[in-house]
PDB file of C-alpha atoms in Angstrom:
ATOM      1  CA  UNK R   1      12.131  29.897  69.700  1.00  0.00           C
ATOM      2  CA  UNK R   2      11.627  33.302  68.107  1.00  0.00           C
ATOM      3  CA  UNK R   3      14.643  34.593  66.240  1.00  0.00           C
ATOM      4  CA  UNK R   4      14.713  38.264  67.198  1.00  0.00           C
ATOM      5  CA  UNK R   5      18.209  38.600  65.725  1.00  0.00           C
ATOM      6  CA  UNK R   6      16.753  38.667  62.209  1.00  0.00           C
ATOM      7  CA  UNK R   7      16.356  42.330  61.250  1.00  0.00           C
ATOM      8  CA  UNK R   8      12.861  43.442  60.317  1.00  0.00           C
ATOM      9  CA  UNK R   9      13.883  44.387  56.776  1.00  0.00           C
ATOM     10  CA  UNK R  10      15.610  41.057  56.231  1.00  0.00           C
ATOM     11  CA  UNK R  11      12.619  39.211  57.630  1.00  0.00           C
ATOM     12  CA  UNK R  12      10.106  41.134  55.504  1.00  0.00           C
ATOM     13  CA  UNK R  13      12.043  40.383  52.333  1.00  0.00           C
ATOM     14  CA  UNK R  14      12.325  36.733  53.332  1.00  0.00           C
ATOM     15  CA  UNK R  15       8.582  36.527  53.963  1.00  0.00           C
ATOM     16  CA  UNK R  16       7.633  38.146  50.673  1.00  0.00           C
ATOM     17  CA  UNK R  17      10.022  35.969  48.668  1.00  0.00           C
ATOM     18  CA  UNK R  18       8.917  32.767  50.412  1.00  0.00           C
ATOM     19  CA  UNK R  19       5.243  33.506  49.793  1.00  0.00           C
ATOM     20  CA  UNK R  20       5.996  34.351  46.178  1.00  0.00           C
ATOM     21  CA  UNK R  21       7.860  31.101  45.653  1.00  0.00           C
ATOM     22  CA  UNK R  22       4.956  29.178  47.156  1.00  0.00           C
ATOM     23  CA  UNK R  23       2.515  30.947  44.854  1.00  0.00           C
ATOM     24  CA  UNK R  24       4.586  30.069  41.813  1.00  0.00           C
ATOM     25  CA  UNK R  25       4.704  26.456  42.994  1.00  0.00           C
ATOM     26  CA  UNK R  26       0.921  26.339  43.442  1.00  0.00           C
ATOM     27  CA  UNK R  27       0.357  27.744  39.980  1.00  0.00           C
ATOM     28  CA  UNK R  28       2.871  25.325  38.465  1.00  0.00           C
ATOM     29  CA  UNK R  29       1.893  22.138  40.284  1.00  0.00           C
ATOM     30  CA  UNK R  30      -1.703  22.328  41.511  1.00  0.00           C
ATOM     31  CA  UNK R  31      -3.428  21.674  38.201  1.00  0.00           C
ATOM     32  CA  UNK R  32      -6.098  24.182  39.225  1.00  0.00           C
ATOM     33  CA  UNK R  33      -7.472  27.008  37.131  1.00  0.00           C
ATOM     34  CA  UNK R  34      -9.486  30.184  37.511  1.00  0.00           C
ATOM     35  CA  UNK R  35     -11.107  30.976  40.846  1.00  0.00           C
ATOM     36  CA  UNK R  36      -9.991  27.662  42.384  1.00  0.00           C
ATOM     37  CA  UNK R  37      -6.370  28.482  41.564  1.00  0.00           C
ATOM     38  CA  UNK R  38      -6.728  31.947  43.062  1.00  0.00           C
ATOM     39  CA  UNK R  39      -8.256  30.591  46.260  1.00  0.00           C
ATOM     40  CA  UNK R  40      -5.527  27.972  46.582  1.00  0.00           C
ATOM     41  CA  UNK R  41      -2.868  30.621  46.073  1.00  0.00           C
ATOM     42  CA  UNK R  42      -4.382  32.938  48.679  1.00  0.00           C
ATOM     43  CA  UNK R  43      -4.506  30.132  51.244  1.00  0.00           C
ATOM     44  CA  UNK R  44      -1.020  28.795  50.532  1.00  0.00           C
ATOM     45  CA  UNK R  45       0.659  32.207  50.709  1.00  0.00           C
ATOM     46  CA  UNK R  46      -1.210  33.075  53.915  1.00  0.00           C
ATOM     47  CA  UNK R  47      -0.006  29.841  55.494  1.00  0.00           C
ATOM     48  CA  UNK R  48       3.614  30.618  54.635  1.00  0.00           C
ATOM     49  CA  UNK R  49       3.460  34.174  55.948  1.00  0.00           C
ATOM     50  CA  UNK R  50       1.589  33.263  59.127  1.00  0.00           C
ATOM     51  CA  UNK R  51       4.032  30.469  59.961  1.00  0.00           C
ATOM     52  CA  UNK R  52       7.105  32.644  59.452  1.00  0.00           C
ATOM     53  CA  UNK R  53       5.694  35.523  61.485  1.00  0.00           C
ATOM     54  CA  UNK R  54       4.702  33.139  64.279  1.00  0.00           C
ATOM     55  CA  UNK R  55       8.252  31.783  64.274  1.00  0.00           C
ATOM     56  CA  UNK R  56      10.167  35.052  64.087  1.00  0.00           C
ATOM     57  CA  UNK R  57       7.812  37.687  65.546  1.00  0.00           C
ATOM     58  CA  UNK R  58       5.312  35.861  67.770  1.00  0.00           C
ATOM     59  CA  UNK R  59       4.633  38.939  69.901  1.00  0.00           C
ATOM     60  CA  UNK R  60       3.693  41.202  66.994  1.00  0.00           C
ATOM     61  CA  UNK R  61       0.122  41.691  65.765  1.00  0.00           C
ATOM     62  CA  UNK R  62      -0.888  40.902  62.195  1.00  0.00           C
ATOM     63  CA  UNK R  63      -3.511  42.364  59.860  1.00  0.00           C
ATOM     64  CA  UNK R  64      -3.990  40.197  56.776  1.00  0.00           C
ATOM     65  CA  UNK R  65      -6.533  40.054  53.996  1.00  0.00           C
ATOM     66  CA  UNK R  66      -6.671  36.281  54.425  1.00  0.00           C
ATOM     67  CA  UNK R  67      -7.022  36.007  58.218  1.00  0.00           C
ATOM     68  CA  UNK R  68      -9.588  36.986  60.809  1.00  0.00           C
ATOM     69  CA  UNK R  69      -8.982  40.461  62.169  1.00  0.00           C
ATOM     70  CA  UNK R  70      -8.383  41.026  65.876  1.00  0.00           C
ATOM     71  CA  UNK R  71      -8.951  44.182  67.884  1.00  0.00           C
ATOM     72  CA  UNK R  72      -5.715  43.384  69.747  1.00  0.00           C
ATOM     73  CA  UNK R  73      -3.757  45.037  66.951  1.00  0.00           C
ATOM     74  CA  UNK R  74      -5.244  48.429  67.872  1.00  0.00           C
ATOM     75  CA  UNK R  75      -3.272  48.509  71.128  1.00  0.00           C
ATOM     76  CA  UNK R  76      -0.137  46.863  69.712  1.00  0.00           C
ATOM     77  CA  UNK R  77       3.079  48.787  69.113  1.00  0.00           C
ATOM     78  CA  UNK R  78       3.953  46.689  66.063  1.00  0.00           C
ATOM     79  CA  UNK R  79       1.579  45.365  63.411  1.00  0.00           C
ATOM     80  CA  UNK R  80       2.486  43.474  60.242  1.00  0.00           C
ATOM     81  CA  UNK R  81       0.077  44.404  57.449  1.00  0.00           C
ATOM     82  CA  UNK R  82       0.168  41.738  54.764  1.00  0.00           C
ATOM     83  CA  UNK R  83      -1.533  40.812  51.524  1.00  0.00           C
ATOM     84  CA  UNK R  84      -0.514  37.254  50.649  1.00  0.00           C
ATOM     85  CA  UNK R  85      -1.657  37.671  47.037  1.00  0.00           C
ATOM     86  CA  UNK R  86      -2.420  41.084  45.585  1.00  0.00           C
ATOM     87  CA  UNK R  87      -3.846  40.569  42.113  1.00  0.00           C
ATOM     88  CA  UNK R  88      -5.578  37.212  42.402  1.00  0.00           C
ATOM     89  CA  UNK R  89      -7.109  37.580  38.938  1.00  0.00           C
ATOM     90  CA  UNK R  90      -3.728  38.166  37.302  1.00  0.00           C
ATOM     91  CA  UNK R  91      -2.217  35.261  39.224  1.00  0.00           C
ATOM     92  CA  UNK R  92      -5.035  32.989  38.079  1.00  0.00           C
ATOM     93  CA  UNK R  93      -4.644  34.087  34.455  1.00  0.00           C
ATOM     94  CA  UNK R  94      -0.956  33.203  34.364  1.00  0.00           C
ATOM     95  CA  UNK R  95       0.163  36.823  34.179  1.00  0.00           C
ATOM     96  CA  UNK R  96       3.141  38.403  35.945  1.00  0.00           C
ATOM     97  CA  UNK R  97       1.503  41.599  37.288  1.00  0.00           C
ATOM     98  CA  UNK R  98       0.569  40.354  40.769  1.00  0.00           C
ATOM     99  CA  UNK R  99       2.417  40.797  44.052  1.00  0.00           C
ATOM    100  CA  UNK R 100       2.970  39.856  47.682  1.00  0.00           C
ATOM    101  CA  UNK R 101       2.829  42.701  50.241  1.00  0.00           C
ATOM    102  CA  UNK R 102       4.570  42.724  53.617  1.00  0.00           C
ATOM    103  CA  UNK R 103       4.519  45.952  55.648  1.00  0.00           C
ATOM    104  CA  UNK R 104       5.387  46.842  59.227  1.00  0.00           C
ATOM    105  CA  UNK R 105       3.509  49.536  61.133  1.00  0.00           C
ATOM    106  CA  UNK R 106       5.036  50.818  64.383  1.00  0.00           C
ATOM    107  CA  UNK R 107       3.452  53.249  66.826  1.00  0.00           C
ATOM    108  CA  UNK R 108       1.438  55.166  64.269  1.00  0.00           C
ATOM    109  CA  UNK R 109       3.608  54.985  61.166  1.00  0.00           C
ATOM    110  CA  UNK R 110       4.569  52.622  58.393  1.00  0.00           C
ATOM    111  CA  UNK R 111       8.248  51.893  58.945  1.00  0.00           C
ATOM    112  CA  UNK R 112       8.871  49.170  56.386  1.00  0.00           C
ATOM    113  CA  UNK R 113       7.344  47.851  53.201  1.00  0.00           C
ATOM    114  CA  UNK R 114       8.326  45.027  50.870  1.00  0.00           C
ATOM    115  CA  UNK R 115       6.637  44.244  47.564  1.00  0.00           C
ATOM    116  CA  UNK R 116       7.549  40.998  45.836  1.00  0.00           C
ATOM    117  CA  UNK R 117       6.671  40.603  42.165  1.00  0.00           C
ATOM    118  CA  UNK R 118       7.433  36.897  41.743  1.00  0.00           C
ATOM    119  CA  UNK R 119       6.648  36.888  38.042  1.00  0.00           C
ATOM    120  CA  UNK R 120       9.673  39.142  37.567  1.00  0.00           C
ATOM    121  CA  UNK R 121      11.752  37.491  40.324  1.00  0.00           C
ATOM    122  CA  UNK R 122      11.762  40.897  42.009  1.00  0.00           C
ATOM    123  CA  UNK R 123      11.690  41.932  45.681  1.00  0.00           C
ATOM    124  CA  UNK R 124      11.427  45.664  46.363  1.00  0.00           C
ATOM    125  CA  UNK R 125      12.103  46.958  49.884  1.00  0.00           C
ATOM    126  CA  UNK R 126      11.750  50.379  51.457  1.00  0.00           C
ATOM    127  CA  UNK R 127      14.953  49.587  53.355  1.00  0.00           C
ATOM    128  CA  UNK R 128      17.019  50.110  50.212  1.00  0.00           C
ATOM    129  CA  UNK R 129      14.659  51.836  47.781  1.00  0.00           C
ATOM    130  CA  UNK R 130      16.490  53.679  44.991  1.00  0.00           C
ATOM    131  CA  UNK R 131      15.376  57.164  44.017  1.00  0.00           C
ATOM    132  CA  UNK R 132      12.789  57.326  41.260  1.00  0.00           C
ATOM    133  CA  UNK R 133      14.519  57.469  37.865  1.00  0.00           C
ATOM    134  CA  UNK R 134      14.561  60.841  36.142  1.00  0.00           C
ATOM    135  CA  UNK R 135      11.725  61.392  33.689  1.00  0.00           C
ATOM    136  CA  UNK R 136      12.184  61.921  29.988  1.00  0.00           C
ATOM    137  CA  UNK R 137      10.600  65.369  29.673  1.00  0.00           C
ATOM    138  CA  UNK R 138       9.937  64.843  25.964  1.00  0.00           C
ATOM    139  CA  UNK R 139       7.772  61.792  26.623  1.00  0.00           C
ATOM    140  CA  UNK R 140       4.070  61.945  27.546  1.00  0.00           C
ATOM    141  CA  UNK R 141       3.087  61.417  31.154  1.00  0.00           C
ATOM    142  CA  UNK R 142       1.834  57.925  31.988  1.00  0.00           C
ATOM    143  CA  UNK R 143      -0.962  57.027  34.384  1.00  0.00           C
ATOM    144  CA  UNK R 144      -1.317  53.479  35.747  1.00  0.00           C
ATOM    145  CA  UNK R 145      -4.892  52.199  35.695  1.00  0.00           C
ATOM    146  CA  UNK R 146      -6.745  48.994  36.436  1.00  0.00           C
ATOM    147  CA  UNK R 147      -6.903  46.510  33.584  1.00  0.00           C
ATOM    148  CA  UNK R 148     -10.557  45.778  34.238  1.00  0.00           C
ATOM    149  CA  UNK R 149     -12.137  48.492  36.420  1.00  0.00           C
ATOM    150  CA  UNK R 150     -10.601  51.967  35.956  1.00  0.00           C
ATOM    151  CA  UNK R 151     -12.308  54.316  38.452  1.00  0.00           C
ATOM    152  CA  UNK R 152     -14.273  57.261  37.081  1.00  0.00           C
ATOM    153  CA  UNK R 153     -11.745  59.735  38.512  1.00  0.00           C
ATOM    154  CA  UNK R 154      -9.146  58.398  36.076  1.00  0.00           C
ATOM    155  CA  UNK R 155     -10.446  60.448  33.137  1.00  0.00           C
ATOM    156  CA  UNK R 156     -10.228  63.942  34.706  1.00  0.00           C
ATOM    157  CA  UNK R 157      -6.741  63.125  35.988  1.00  0.00           C
ATOM    158  CA  UNK R 158      -5.708  61.812  32.581  1.00  0.00           C
ATOM    159  CA  UNK R 159      -7.053  64.967  30.957  1.00  0.00           C
ATOM    160  CA  UNK R 160      -5.317  67.272  33.437  1.00  0.00           C
ATOM    161  CA  UNK R 161      -1.987  65.560  32.786  1.00  0.00           C
ATOM    162  CA  UNK R 162      -2.630  64.886  29.086  1.00  0.00           C
ATOM    163  CA  UNK R 163      -1.408  61.427  30.056  1.00  0.00           C
ATOM    164  CA  UNK R 164      -1.327  58.027  28.435  1.00  0.00           C
ATOM    165  CA  UNK R 165      -3.208  55.272  30.301  1.00  0.00           C
ATOM    166  CA  UNK R 166      -1.139  52.214  31.179  1.00  0.00           C
ATOM    167  CA  UNK R 167      -3.341  49.230  32.193  1.00  0.00           C
ATOM    168  CA  UNK R 168      -1.785  47.013  34.879  1.00  0.00           C
ATOM    169  CA  UNK R 169      -2.817  44.370  37.376  1.00  0.00           C
ATOM    170  CA  UNK R 170      -2.434  44.580  41.134  1.00  0.00           C
ATOM    171  CA  UNK R 171      -2.229  47.759  43.205  1.00  0.00           C
ATOM    172  CA  UNK R 172       1.233  46.754  44.369  1.00  0.00           C
ATOM    173  CA  UNK R 173       2.458  46.442  40.803  1.00  0.00           C
ATOM    174  CA  UNK R 174       0.953  49.833  39.884  1.00  0.00           C
ATOM    175  CA  UNK R 175       2.506  51.645  42.847  1.00  0.00           C
ATOM    176  CA  UNK R 176       5.833  49.906  42.280  1.00  0.00           C
ATOM    177  CA  UNK R 177       5.652  50.994  38.641  1.00  0.00           C
ATOM    178  CA  UNK R 178       5.565  54.635  39.759  1.00  0.00           C
ATOM    179  CA  UNK R 179       8.577  54.099  42.003  1.00  0.00           C
ATOM    180  CA  UNK R 180      10.406  52.256  39.216  1.00  0.00           C
ATOM    181  CA  UNK R 181       9.800  55.098  36.758  1.00  0.00           C
ATOM    182  CA  UNK R 182       7.614  52.969  34.464  1.00  0.00           C
ATOM    183  CA  UNK R 183       4.665  55.324  34.987  1.00  0.00           C
ATOM    184  CA  UNK R 184       4.357  58.745  36.584  1.00  0.00           C
ATOM    185  CA  UNK R 185       1.245  58.399  38.737  1.00  0.00           C
ATOM    186  CA  UNK R 186      -1.393  56.038  40.080  1.00  0.00           C
ATOM    187  CA  UNK R 187      -4.770  57.299  41.264  1.00  0.00           C
ATOM    188  CA  UNK R 188      -7.358  54.976  42.747  1.00  0.00           C
ATOM    189  CA  UNK R 189     -10.822  55.727  44.100  1.00  0.00           C
ATOM    190  CA  UNK R 190     -12.652  52.463  43.601  1.00  0.00           C
ATOM    191  CA  UNK R 191     -12.244  50.878  47.030  1.00  0.00           C
ATOM    192  CA  UNK R 192      -9.257  49.202  48.681  1.00  0.00           C
ATOM    193  CA  UNK R 193      -8.131  48.032  52.108  1.00  0.00           C
ATOM    194  CA  UNK R 194      -5.003  48.763  54.121  1.00  0.00           C
ATOM    195  CA  UNK R 195      -3.276  45.576  52.962  1.00  0.00           C
ATOM    196  CA  UNK R 196      -3.691  46.632  49.327  1.00  0.00           C
ATOM    197  CA  UNK R 197      -1.459  49.665  49.771  1.00  0.00           C
ATOM    198  CA  UNK R 198       0.570  49.556  53.005  1.00  0.00           C
ATOM    199  CA  UNK R 199       3.684  47.813  51.677  1.00  0.00           C
ATOM    200  CA  UNK R 200       3.833  49.543  48.280  1.00  0.00           C
ATOM    201  CA  UNK R 201       3.126  52.944  49.861  1.00  0.00           C
ATOM    202  CA  UNK R 202       6.023  52.456  52.299  1.00  0.00           C
ATOM    203  CA  UNK R 203       8.261  51.583  49.347  1.00  0.00           C
ATOM    204  CA  UNK R 204       7.002  54.562  47.342  1.00  0.00           C
ATOM    205  CA  UNK R 205       7.630  56.965  50.212  1.00  0.00           C
ATOM    206  CA  UNK R 206      11.165  55.659  50.602  1.00  0.00           C
ATOM    207  CA  UNK R 207      11.719  56.314  46.893  1.00  0.00           C
ATOM    208  CA  UNK R 208      10.656  59.939  47.372  1.00  0.00           C
ATOM    209  CA  UNK R 209       7.146  59.840  45.928  1.00  0.00           C
ATOM    210  CA  UNK R 210       4.040  61.726  47.034  1.00  0.00           C
ATOM    211  CA  UNK R 211       1.445  59.509  48.723  1.00  0.00           C
ATOM    212  CA  UNK R 212      -1.944  60.653  50.042  1.00  0.00           C
ATOM    213  CA  UNK R 213      -5.685  60.164  49.952  1.00  0.00           C
ATOM    214  CA  UNK R 214      -7.408  61.669  46.921  1.00  0.00           C
ATOM    215  CA  UNK R 215      -8.349  64.727  49.021  1.00  0.00           C
ATOM    216  CA  UNK R 216      -4.702  65.267  49.933  1.00  0.00           C
ATOM    217  CA  UNK R 217      -4.978  64.006  53.517  1.00  0.00           C
ATOM    218  CA  UNK R 218      -2.504  61.432  54.868  1.00  0.00           C
ATOM    219  CA  UNK R 219      -2.953  57.696  54.416  1.00  0.00           C
ATOM    220  CA  UNK R 220      -3.561  56.226  57.884  1.00  0.00           C
ATOM    221  CA  UNK R 221      -2.855  52.585  58.715  1.00  0.00           C
ATOM    222  CA  UNK R 222      -3.825  50.213  61.535  1.00  0.00           C
ATOM    223  CA  UNK R 223      -7.197  51.919  61.838  1.00  0.00           C
ATOM    224  CA  UNK R 224     -10.089  50.105  63.490  1.00  0.00           C
ATOM    225  CA  UNK R 225     -11.718  49.852  60.061  1.00  0.00           C
ATOM    226  CA  UNK R 226      -9.110  48.633  57.542  1.00  0.00           C
ATOM    227  CA  UNK R 227     -11.093  50.032  54.593  1.00  0.00           C
ATOM    228  CA  UNK R 228      -8.871  52.592  52.855  1.00  0.00           C
ATOM    229  CA  UNK R 229     -10.673  53.202  49.585  1.00  0.00           C
ATOM    230  CA  UNK R 230      -8.564  55.738  47.690  1.00  0.00           C
ATOM    231  CA  UNK R 231      -5.046  56.992  47.187  1.00  0.00           C
ATOM    232  CA  UNK R 232      -2.692  59.021  45.016  1.00  0.00           C
ATOM    233  CA  UNK R 233       0.905  57.951  44.383  1.00  0.00           C
ATOM    234  CA  UNK R 234       2.883  60.152  42.038  1.00  0.00           C
ATOM    235  CA  UNK R 235       6.014  62.114  41.341  1.00  0.00           C
ATOM    236  CA  UNK R 236       5.974  65.029  43.823  1.00  0.00           C
ATOM    237  CA  UNK R 237       5.863  67.721  41.135  1.00  0.00           C
ATOM    238  CA  UNK R 238       2.655  66.240  39.715  1.00  0.00           C
ATOM    239  CA  UNK R 239       0.755  66.125  43.019  1.00  0.00           C
ATOM    240  CA  UNK R 240      -0.713  69.660  42.882  1.00  0.00           C
ATOM    241  CA  UNK R 241      -2.137  69.131  39.374  1.00  0.00           C
ATOM    242  CA  UNK R 242      -3.533  65.695  40.214  1.00  0.00           C
ATOM    243  CA  UNK R 243      -5.134  66.763  43.494  1.00  0.00           C
ATOM    244  CA  UNK R 244      -6.619  69.866  41.851  1.00  0.00           C
ATOM    245  CA  UNK R 245      -8.089  67.770  39.039  1.00  0.00           C
ATOM    246  CA  UNK R 246      -9.635  65.371  41.542  1.00  0.00           C
ATOM    247  CA  UNK R 247     -11.017  68.256  43.609  1.00  0.00           C
ATOM    248  CA  UNK R 248     -12.585  69.856  40.533  1.00  0.00           C
ATOM    249  CA  UNK R 249     -14.087  66.526  39.501  1.00  0.00           C
ATOM    250  CA  UNK R 250     -15.542  65.703  42.924  1.00  0.00           C
ATOM    251  CA  UNK R 251     -16.888  69.266  43.329  1.00  0.00           C
ATOM    252  CA  UNK R 252     -18.623  68.843  39.995  1.00  0.00           C
ATOM    253  CA  UNK R 253     -20.214  65.623  41.219  1.00  0.00           C
ATOM    254  CA  UNK R 254     -21.602  67.151  44.390  1.00  0.00           C
TER     255      UNK R 254
END
C-alpha cells in the first residue's frame, strides 16, 4: 500500500540517500571497473529509486535518465525528475564528485529538489536549504567548470569576472558548490537534460541563487523534449555581468 503519510521532502531525501548507499555498495562490492562499473551503478540506483517511488507515490509520473520516457507525464500534476547517477565518469574513477538527483515538479514549477553527494555523506534538500555563505570580497571569484569538457562560453565569462576556474565533476556537484559557497557561479552551454539540473536548481533557488538559461530566460521543466542544454547558476549580484558576457560572446559568434 502506498504510504502517502510520508512527506514529499522526507521521501525525496530518503530516495536520494538510499540510491547513494546502493551506488557505494556497487562500487565497493561489484569488482567492476570503468564503463561496466558505471553501467552497473546507473542500473542499481534506478532500481532503488523506481521501487521506492512505486511504493510511496504510485500515482505520480516519473522522468528519469535511466528509464523510458512516457507522454503521460505531460498531463500529470506531479512528476518526479530523477538522475540516479549524475557523474558516471567520476563514480567509475573512484572520485567523490558525483551525485544523485531527486526533484519534484508540480503543476508547472519545481517544488522540491534533493541532491545527495554520497562521497561526502551529504544530502542537500531545498526544504531546508541554508542561505549561501557570505563571500570573502578580498578573494578572487571562482567559476565551476567541467573537469573534461569546459564549454567555449566559459572563457568569456571567466574573463568578465576575472575568475579562477575550479574543475569539478557532475552538474549536481557544481551547482551545489555554488549554493555551498565553494564557488560563485556555474555556467554550462554544452548540452544537458532536465534530470541533470532539476534537483540542484531547486536547491539553488531555495538558497537564494539566480538560475536561468544562458539568455536569461527561465529554466522550464517537464517539457515534451527533456533536452535543456544550458544554464547559469550564480550569486544574484553576478548575474548581470555573466549574462552580459554571454550575450556579447554569442553576438560575436553570429
